[in-house]
PDB file of C-alpha atoms in Angstrom:
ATOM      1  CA  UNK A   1     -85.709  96.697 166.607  1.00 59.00           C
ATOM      2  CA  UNK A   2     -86.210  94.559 169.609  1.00 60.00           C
ATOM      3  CA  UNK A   3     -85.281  95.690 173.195  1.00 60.00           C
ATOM      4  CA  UNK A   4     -84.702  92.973 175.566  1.00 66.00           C
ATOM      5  CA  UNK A   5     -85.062  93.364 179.418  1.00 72.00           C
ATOM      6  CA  UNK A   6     -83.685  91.517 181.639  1.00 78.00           C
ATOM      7  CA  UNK A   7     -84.186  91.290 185.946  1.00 83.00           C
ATOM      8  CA  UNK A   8     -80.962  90.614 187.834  1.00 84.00           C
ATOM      9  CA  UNK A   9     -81.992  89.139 191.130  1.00 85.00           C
ATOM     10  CA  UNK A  10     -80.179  88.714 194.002  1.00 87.00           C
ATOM     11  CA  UNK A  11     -79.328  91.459 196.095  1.00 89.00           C
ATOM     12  CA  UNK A  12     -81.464  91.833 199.616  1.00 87.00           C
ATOM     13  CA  UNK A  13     -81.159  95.667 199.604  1.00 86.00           C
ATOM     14  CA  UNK A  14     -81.143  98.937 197.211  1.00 84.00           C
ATOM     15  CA  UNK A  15     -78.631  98.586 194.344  1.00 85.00           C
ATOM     16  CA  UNK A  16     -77.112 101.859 194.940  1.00 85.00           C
ATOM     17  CA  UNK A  17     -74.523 101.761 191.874  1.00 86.00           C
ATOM     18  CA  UNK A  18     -73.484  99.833 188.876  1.00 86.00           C
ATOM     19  CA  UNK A  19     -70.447  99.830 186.402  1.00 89.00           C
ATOM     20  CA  UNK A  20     -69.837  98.026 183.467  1.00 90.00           C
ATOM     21  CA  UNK A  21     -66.530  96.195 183.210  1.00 94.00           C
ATOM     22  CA  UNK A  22     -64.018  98.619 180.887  1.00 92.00           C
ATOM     23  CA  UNK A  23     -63.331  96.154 178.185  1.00 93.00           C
ATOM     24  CA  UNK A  24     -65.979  93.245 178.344  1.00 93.00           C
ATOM     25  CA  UNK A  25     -68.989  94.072 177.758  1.00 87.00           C
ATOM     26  CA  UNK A  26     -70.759  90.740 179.183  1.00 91.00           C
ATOM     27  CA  UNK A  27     -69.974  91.603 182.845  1.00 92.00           C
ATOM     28  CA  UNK A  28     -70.920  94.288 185.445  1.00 92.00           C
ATOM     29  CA  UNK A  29     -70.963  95.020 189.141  1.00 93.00           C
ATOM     30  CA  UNK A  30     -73.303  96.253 191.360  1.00 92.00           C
ATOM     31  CA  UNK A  31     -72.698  97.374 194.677  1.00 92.00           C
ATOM     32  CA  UNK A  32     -75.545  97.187 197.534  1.00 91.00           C
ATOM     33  CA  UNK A  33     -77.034  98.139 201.150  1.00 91.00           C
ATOM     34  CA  UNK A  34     -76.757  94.297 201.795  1.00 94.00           C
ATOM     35  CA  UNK A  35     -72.814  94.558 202.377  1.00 94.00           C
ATOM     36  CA  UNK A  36     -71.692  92.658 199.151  1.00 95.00           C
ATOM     37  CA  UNK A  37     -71.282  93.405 195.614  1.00 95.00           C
ATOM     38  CA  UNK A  38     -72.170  91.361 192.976  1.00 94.00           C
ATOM     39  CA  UNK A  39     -70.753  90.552 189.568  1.00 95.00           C
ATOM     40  CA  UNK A  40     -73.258  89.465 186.290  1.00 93.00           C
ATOM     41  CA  UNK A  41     -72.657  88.182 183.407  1.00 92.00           C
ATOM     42  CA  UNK A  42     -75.356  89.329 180.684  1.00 87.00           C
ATOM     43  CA  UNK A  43     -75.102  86.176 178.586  1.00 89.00           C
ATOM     44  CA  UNK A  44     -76.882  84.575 181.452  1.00 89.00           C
ATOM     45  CA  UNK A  45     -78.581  86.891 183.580  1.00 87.00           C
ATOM     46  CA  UNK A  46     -76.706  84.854 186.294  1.00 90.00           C
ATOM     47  CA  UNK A  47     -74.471  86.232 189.146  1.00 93.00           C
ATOM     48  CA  UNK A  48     -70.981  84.926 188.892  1.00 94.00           C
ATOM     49  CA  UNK A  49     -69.752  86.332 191.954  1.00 95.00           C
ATOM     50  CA  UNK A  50     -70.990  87.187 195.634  1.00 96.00           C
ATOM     51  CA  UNK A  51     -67.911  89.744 197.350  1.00 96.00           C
ATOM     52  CA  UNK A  52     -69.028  90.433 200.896  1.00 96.00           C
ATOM     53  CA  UNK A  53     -67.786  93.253 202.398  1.00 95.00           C
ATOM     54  CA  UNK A  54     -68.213  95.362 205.690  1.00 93.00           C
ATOM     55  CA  UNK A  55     -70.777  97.914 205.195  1.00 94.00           C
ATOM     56  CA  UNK A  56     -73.637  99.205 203.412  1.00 95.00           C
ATOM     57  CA  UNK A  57     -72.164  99.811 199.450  1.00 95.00           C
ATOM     58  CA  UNK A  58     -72.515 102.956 197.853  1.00 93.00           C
ATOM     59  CA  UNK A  59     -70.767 103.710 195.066  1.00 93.00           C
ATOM     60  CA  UNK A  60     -68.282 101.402 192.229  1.00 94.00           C
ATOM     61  CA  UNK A  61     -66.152 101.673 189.836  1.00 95.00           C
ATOM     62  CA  UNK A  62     -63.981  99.401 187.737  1.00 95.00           C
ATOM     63  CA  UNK A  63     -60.166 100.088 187.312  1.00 95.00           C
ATOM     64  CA  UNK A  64     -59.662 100.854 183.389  1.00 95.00           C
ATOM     65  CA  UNK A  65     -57.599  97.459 183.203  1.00 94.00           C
ATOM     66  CA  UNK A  66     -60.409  95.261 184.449  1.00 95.00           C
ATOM     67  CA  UNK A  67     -57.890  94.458 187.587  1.00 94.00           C
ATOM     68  CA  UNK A  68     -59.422  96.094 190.551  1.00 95.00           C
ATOM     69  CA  UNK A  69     -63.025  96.872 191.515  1.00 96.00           C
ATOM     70  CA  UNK A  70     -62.881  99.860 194.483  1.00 96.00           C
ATOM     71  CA  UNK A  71     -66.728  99.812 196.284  1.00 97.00           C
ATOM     72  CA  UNK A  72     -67.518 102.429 199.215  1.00 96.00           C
ATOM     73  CA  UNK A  73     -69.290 102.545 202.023  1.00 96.00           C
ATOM     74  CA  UNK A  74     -71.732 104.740 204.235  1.00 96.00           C
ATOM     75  CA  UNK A  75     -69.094 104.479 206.715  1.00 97.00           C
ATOM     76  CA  UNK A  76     -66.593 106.365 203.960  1.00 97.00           C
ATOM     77  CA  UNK A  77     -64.576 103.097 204.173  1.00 96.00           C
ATOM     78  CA  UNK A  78     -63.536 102.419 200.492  1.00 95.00           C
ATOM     79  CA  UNK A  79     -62.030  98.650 199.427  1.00 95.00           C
ATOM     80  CA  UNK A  80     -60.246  97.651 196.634  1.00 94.00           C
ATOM     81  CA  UNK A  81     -61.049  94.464 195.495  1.00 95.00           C
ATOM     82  CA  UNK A  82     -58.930  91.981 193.276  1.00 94.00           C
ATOM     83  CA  UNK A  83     -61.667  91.237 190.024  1.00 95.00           C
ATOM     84  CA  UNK A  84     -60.245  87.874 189.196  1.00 95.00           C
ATOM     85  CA  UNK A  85     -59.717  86.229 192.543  1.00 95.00           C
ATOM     86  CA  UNK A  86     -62.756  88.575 194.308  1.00 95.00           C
ATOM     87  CA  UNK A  87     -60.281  88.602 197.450  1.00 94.00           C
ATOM     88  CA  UNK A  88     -59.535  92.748 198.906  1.00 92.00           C
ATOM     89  CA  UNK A  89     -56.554  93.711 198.411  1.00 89.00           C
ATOM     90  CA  UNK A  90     -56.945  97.148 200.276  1.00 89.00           C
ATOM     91  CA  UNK A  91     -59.060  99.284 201.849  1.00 90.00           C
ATOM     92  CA  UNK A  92     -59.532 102.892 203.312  1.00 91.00           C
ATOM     93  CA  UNK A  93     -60.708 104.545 206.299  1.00 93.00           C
ATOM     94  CA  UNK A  94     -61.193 107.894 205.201  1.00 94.00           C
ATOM     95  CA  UNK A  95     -62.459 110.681 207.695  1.00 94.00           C
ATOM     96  CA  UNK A  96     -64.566 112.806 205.618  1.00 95.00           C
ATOM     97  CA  UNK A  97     -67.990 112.083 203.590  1.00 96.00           C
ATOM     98  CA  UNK A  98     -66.983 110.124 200.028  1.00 96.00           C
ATOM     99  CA  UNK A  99     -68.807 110.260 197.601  1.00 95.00           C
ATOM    100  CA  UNK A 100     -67.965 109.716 193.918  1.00 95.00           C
ATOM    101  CA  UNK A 101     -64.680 107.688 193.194  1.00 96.00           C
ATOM    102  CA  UNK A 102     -63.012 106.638 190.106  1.00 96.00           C
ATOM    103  CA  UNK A 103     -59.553 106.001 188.297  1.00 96.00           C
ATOM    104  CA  UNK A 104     -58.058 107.902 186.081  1.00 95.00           C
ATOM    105  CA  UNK A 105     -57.891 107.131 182.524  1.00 95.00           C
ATOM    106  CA  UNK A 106     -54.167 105.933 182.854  1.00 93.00           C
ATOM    107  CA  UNK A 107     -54.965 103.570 185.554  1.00 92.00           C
ATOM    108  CA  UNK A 108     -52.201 105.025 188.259  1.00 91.00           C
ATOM    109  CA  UNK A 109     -54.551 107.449 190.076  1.00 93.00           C
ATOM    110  CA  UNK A 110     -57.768 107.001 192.171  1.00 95.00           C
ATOM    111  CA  UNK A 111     -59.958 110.459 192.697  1.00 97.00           C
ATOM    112  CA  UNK A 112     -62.617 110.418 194.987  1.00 96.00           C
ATOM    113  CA  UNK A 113     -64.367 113.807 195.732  1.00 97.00           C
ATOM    114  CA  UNK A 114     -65.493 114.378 199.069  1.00 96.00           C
ATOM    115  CA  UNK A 115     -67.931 116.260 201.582  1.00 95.00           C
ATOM    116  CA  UNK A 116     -65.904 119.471 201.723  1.00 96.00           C
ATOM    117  CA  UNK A 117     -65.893 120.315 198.529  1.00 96.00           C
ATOM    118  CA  UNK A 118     -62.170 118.751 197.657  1.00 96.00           C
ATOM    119  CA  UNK A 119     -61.219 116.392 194.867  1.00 97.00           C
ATOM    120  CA  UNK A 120     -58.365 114.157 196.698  1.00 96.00           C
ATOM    121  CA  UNK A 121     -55.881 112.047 194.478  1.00 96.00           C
ATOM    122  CA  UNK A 122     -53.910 108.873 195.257  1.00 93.00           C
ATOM    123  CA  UNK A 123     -51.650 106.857 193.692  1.00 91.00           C
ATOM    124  CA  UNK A 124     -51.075 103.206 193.259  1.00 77.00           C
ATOM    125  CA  UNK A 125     -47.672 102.616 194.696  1.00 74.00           C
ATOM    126  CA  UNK A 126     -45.939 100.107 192.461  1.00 68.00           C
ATOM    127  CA  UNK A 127     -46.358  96.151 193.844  1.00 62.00           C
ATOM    128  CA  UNK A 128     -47.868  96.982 196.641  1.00 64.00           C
ATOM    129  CA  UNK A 129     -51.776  96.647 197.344  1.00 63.00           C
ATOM    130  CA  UNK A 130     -51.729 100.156 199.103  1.00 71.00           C
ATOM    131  CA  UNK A 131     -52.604 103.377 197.475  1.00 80.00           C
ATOM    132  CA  UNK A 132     -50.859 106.737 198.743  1.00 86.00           C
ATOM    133  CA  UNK A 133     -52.777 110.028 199.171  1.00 88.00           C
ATOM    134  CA  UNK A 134     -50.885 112.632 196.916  1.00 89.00           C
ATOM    135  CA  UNK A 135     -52.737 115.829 196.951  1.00 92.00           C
ATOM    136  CA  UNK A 136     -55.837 117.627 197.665  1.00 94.00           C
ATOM    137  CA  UNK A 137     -57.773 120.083 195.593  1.00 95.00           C
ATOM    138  CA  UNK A 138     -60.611 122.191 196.996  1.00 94.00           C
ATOM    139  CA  UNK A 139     -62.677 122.140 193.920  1.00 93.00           C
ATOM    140  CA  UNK A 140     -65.990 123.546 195.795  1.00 93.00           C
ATOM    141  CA  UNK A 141     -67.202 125.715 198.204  1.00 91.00           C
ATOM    142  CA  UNK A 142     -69.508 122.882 199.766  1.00 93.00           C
ATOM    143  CA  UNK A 143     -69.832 119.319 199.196  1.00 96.00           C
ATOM    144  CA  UNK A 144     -68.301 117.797 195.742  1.00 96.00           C
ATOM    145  CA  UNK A 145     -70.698 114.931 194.494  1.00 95.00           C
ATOM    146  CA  UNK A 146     -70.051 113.334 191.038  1.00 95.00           C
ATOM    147  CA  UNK A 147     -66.836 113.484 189.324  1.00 97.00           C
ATOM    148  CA  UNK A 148     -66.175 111.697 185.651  1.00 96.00           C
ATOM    149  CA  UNK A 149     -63.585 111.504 183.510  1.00 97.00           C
ATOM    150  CA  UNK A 150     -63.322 112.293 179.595  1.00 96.00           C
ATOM    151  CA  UNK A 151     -62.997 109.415 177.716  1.00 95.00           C
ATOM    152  CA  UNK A 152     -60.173 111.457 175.555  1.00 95.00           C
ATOM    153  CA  UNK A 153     -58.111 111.311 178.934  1.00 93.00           C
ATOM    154  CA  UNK A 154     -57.840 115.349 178.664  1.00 96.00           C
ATOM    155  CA  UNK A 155     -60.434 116.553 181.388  1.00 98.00           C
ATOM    156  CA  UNK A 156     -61.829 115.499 184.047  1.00 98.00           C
ATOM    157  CA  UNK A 157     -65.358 117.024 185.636  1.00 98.00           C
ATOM    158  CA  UNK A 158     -66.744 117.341 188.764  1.00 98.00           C
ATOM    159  CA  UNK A 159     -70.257 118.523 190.052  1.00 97.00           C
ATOM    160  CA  UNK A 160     -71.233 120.063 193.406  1.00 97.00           C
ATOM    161  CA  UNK A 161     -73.875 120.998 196.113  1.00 97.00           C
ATOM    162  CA  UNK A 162     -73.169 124.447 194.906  1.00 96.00           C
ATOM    163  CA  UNK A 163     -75.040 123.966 191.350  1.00 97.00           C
ATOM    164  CA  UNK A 164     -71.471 124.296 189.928  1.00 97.00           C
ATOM    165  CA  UNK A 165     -70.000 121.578 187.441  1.00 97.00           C
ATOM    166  CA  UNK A 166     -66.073 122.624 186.883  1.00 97.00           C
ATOM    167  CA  UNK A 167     -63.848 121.275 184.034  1.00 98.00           C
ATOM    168  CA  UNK A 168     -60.306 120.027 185.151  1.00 98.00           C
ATOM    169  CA  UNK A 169     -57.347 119.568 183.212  1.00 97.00           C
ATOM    170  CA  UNK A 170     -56.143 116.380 183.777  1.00 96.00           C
ATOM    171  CA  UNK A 171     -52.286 116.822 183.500  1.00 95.00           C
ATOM    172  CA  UNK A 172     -52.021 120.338 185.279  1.00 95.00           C
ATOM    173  CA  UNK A 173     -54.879 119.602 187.701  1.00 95.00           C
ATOM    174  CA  UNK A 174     -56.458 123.280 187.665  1.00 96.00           C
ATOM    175  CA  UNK A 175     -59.919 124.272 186.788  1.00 97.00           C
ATOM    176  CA  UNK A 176     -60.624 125.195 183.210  1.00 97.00           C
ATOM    177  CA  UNK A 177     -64.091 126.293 183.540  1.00 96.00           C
ATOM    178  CA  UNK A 178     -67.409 126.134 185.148  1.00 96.00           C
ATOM    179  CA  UNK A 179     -70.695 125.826 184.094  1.00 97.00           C
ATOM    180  CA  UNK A 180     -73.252 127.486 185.972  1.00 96.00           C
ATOM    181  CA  UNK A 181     -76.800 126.836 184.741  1.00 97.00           C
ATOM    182  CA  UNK A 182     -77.896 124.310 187.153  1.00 97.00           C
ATOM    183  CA  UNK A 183     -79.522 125.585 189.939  1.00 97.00           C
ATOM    184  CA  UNK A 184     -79.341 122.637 192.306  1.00 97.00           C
ATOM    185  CA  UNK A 185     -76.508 120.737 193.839  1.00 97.00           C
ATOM    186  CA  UNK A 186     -75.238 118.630 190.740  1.00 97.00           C
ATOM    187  CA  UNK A 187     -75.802 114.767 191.250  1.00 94.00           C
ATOM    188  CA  UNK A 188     -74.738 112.855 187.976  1.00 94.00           C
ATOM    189  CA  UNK A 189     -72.281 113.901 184.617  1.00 96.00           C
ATOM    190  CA  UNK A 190     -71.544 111.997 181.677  1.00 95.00           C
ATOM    191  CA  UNK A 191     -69.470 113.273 178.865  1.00 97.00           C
ATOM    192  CA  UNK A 192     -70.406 111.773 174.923  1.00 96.00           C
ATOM    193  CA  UNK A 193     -67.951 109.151 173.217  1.00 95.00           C
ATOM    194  CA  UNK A 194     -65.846 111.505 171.576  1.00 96.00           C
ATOM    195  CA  UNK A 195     -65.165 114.024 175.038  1.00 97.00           C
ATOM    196  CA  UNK A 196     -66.398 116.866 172.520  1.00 97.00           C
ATOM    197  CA  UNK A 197     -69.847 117.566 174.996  1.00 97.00           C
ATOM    198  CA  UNK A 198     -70.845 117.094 178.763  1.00 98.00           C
ATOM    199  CA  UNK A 199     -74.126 116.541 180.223  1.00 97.00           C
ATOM    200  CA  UNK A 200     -75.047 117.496 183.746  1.00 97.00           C
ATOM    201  CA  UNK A 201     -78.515 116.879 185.944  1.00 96.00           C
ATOM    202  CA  UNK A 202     -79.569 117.542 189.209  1.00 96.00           C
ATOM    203  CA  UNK A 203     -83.079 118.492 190.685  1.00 94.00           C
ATOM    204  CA  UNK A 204     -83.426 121.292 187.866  1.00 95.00           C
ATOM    205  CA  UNK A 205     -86.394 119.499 185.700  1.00 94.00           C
ATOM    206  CA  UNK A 206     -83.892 119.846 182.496  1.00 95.00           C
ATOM    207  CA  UNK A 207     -80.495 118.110 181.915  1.00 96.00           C
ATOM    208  CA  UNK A 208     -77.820 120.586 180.947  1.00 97.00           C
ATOM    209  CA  UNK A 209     -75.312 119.346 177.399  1.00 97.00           C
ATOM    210  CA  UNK A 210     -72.708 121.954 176.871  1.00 97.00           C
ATOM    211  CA  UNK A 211     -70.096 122.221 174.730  1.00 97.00           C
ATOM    212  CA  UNK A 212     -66.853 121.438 177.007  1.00 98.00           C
ATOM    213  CA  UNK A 213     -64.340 123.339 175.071  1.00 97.00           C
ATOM    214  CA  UNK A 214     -66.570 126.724 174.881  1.00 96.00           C
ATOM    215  CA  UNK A 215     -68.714 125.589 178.034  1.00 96.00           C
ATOM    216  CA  UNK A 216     -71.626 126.782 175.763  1.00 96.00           C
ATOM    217  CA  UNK A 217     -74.969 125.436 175.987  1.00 97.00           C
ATOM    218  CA  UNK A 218     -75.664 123.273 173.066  1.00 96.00           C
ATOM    219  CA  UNK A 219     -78.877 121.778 174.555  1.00 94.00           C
ATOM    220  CA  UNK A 220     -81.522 121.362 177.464  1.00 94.00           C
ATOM    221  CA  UNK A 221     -83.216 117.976 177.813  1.00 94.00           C
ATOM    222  CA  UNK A 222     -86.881 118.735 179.415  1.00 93.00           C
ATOM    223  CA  UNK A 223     -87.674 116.249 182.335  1.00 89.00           C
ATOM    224  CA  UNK A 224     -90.503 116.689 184.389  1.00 85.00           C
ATOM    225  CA  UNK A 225     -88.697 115.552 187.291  1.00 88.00           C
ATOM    226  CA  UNK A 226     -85.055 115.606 189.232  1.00 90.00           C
ATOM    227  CA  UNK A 227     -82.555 113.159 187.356  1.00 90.00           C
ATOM    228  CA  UNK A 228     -80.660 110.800 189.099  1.00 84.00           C
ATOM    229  CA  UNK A 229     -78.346 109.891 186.762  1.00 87.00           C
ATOM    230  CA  UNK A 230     -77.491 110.228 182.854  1.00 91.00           C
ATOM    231  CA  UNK A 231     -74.666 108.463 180.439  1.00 90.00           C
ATOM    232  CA  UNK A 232     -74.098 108.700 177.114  1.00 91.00           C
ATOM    233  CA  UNK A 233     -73.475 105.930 174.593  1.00 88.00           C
ATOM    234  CA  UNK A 234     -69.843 104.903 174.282  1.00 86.00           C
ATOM    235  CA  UNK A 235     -70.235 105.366 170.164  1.00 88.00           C
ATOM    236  CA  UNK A 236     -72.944 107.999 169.485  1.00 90.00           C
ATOM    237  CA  UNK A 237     -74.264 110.992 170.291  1.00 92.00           C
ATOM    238  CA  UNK A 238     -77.583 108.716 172.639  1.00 91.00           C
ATOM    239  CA  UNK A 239     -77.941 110.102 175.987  1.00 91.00           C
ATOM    240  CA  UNK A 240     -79.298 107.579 178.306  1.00 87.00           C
ATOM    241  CA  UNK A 241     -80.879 109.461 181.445  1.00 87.00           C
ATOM    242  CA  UNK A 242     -83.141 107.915 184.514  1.00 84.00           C
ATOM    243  CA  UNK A 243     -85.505 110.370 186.760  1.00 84.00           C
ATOM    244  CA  UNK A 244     -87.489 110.020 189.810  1.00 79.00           C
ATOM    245  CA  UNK A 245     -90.889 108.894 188.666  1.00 66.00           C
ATOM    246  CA  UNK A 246     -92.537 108.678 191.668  1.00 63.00           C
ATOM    247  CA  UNK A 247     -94.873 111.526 191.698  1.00 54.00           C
ATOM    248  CA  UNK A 248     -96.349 113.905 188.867  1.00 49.00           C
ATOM    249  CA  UNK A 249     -97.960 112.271 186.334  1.00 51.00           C
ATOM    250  CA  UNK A 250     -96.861 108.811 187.074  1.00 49.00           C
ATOM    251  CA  UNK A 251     -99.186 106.689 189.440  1.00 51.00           C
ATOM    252  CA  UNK A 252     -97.050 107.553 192.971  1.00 52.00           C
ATOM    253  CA  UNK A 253     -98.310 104.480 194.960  1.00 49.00           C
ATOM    254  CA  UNK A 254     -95.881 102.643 192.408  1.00 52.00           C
ATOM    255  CA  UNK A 255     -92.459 103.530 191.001  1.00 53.00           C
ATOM    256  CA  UNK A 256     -92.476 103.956 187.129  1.00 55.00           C
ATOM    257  CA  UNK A 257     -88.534 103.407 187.167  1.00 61.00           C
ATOM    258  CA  UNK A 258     -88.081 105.033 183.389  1.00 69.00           C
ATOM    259  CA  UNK A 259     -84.896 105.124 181.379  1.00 74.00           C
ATOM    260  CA  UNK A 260     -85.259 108.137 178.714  1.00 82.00           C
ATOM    261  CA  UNK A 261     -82.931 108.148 175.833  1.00 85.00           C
ATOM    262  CA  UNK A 262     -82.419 111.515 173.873  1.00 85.00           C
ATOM    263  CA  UNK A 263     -80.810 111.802 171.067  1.00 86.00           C
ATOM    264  CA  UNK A 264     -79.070 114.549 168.946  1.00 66.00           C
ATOM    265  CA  UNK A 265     -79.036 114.842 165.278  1.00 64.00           C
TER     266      UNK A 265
END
């Protein structure tokens, strides 16, 4: 089979985060240090839209009904931008560290977990642009990181600074479990298609894929160096994971950049 790479040029600064769009798979966003985020459409390798915005970009994510792309910045300012017209139709100021931010599965909740270890929830308030803080969980004893949603819309997962990843029910909002073999702060999840397993990476040189309903390990993926991020594939059981390559047994005067795919039987 033939792989196909293709360079997306445009940006004047690290690409800190990308998302694909929920339903098309042609288009996805990237957000950027250079203050804008940029929309491509695969078919051409082309950019189809520039979005400025007012600080250095983060993270993304793509409201599950296409509608609204919310970007933050380093300044923990988070904007929600309109994804046909490109125009914001919100943003927030928010006076703690952000970090990972996403909808909810239903589309009328935004979580974004934050440097003291909570997991804060707000909800879309109905024909209005504005989104209204509802409640605040302290997931963590120190700073939350990643958070990701099941794509069965039963859990949700967050990962911490404390090596922790915990397992969330989704309607009653309390902790199911934890998972405790890390032994660095957690930086990326991903669970597979079918919500059935979760994979979880940090520095550890070894991705973690346990079994969410037991939270027993079903696997460790060797790496021989911290991951940055991992996702599986939306139909099968491929994990897709990217680690620092810049020292070991890569040449370290130039970055290797590797994706890894591991899959199980």
């Amino acid at each position: 089979r033939q792989v196909k790479e293709n360079n997306y040029r445009g940006h004047g600064d690290s690409v800190d985060q990308l998302c694909w769009h929920p339903s098309n798979p042609d288009l996805f966003v990237t957000a950027s240090g250079d203050k804008t985020i940029r929309i491509w459409d695969v078919r051409t390798t082309k950019c189809i839209a520039t979005v400025n915005t007012k600080g250095e970009n983060i993270n993304i994510c793509w409201s599950p009904d296409g509608q609204t792309i919310a970007v933050g910045n380093k300044d923990d300012v988070v904007t929600f931008i309109d994804a046909k017209t490109h125009r914001s139709k919100a943003e927030e100021q928010f006076k703690f560290e952000v970090n990972e931010i996403s909808w909810n599965n239903d589309n009328n909740m935004f979580f974004l977990t934050n440097g003291n270890g909570c997991i804060n929830i707000l909800r879309q308030v109905p024909l209005a642009a504005e989104l209204k803080p509802i409640q605040s969980i302290n997931a963590h004893p120190s700073n939350c990181i990643c958070i990701k949603f099941d794509p069965m819309g039963k859990y949700f997962a967050t990962g911490s600074a404390d090596a922790l990843v915990s397992l969330w029910d989704v309607d009653e909002l309390v902790c199911v479990r934890c998972f405790s073999r890390l032994d660095w702060p957690v930086r990326t999840l991903s669970f597979s298609h079918d919500g059935k397993m979760l994979a979880s990476a940090s520095e550890d040189h070894f991705i973690d894929i346990a079994e969410v309903e037991t939270g027993e390990k079903l696997w460790e993926v060797q790496c021989e160096s911290p991951t940055f991020t991992v996702a599986w594939h939306p139909k099968r059981p491929l994990l897709a994971f990217a680690c620092d390559d810049k020292d070991g047994k890569y040449d370290s005067s130039r970055e290797a950049g590797t994706v890894k795919l591991f899959g199980l039987p």
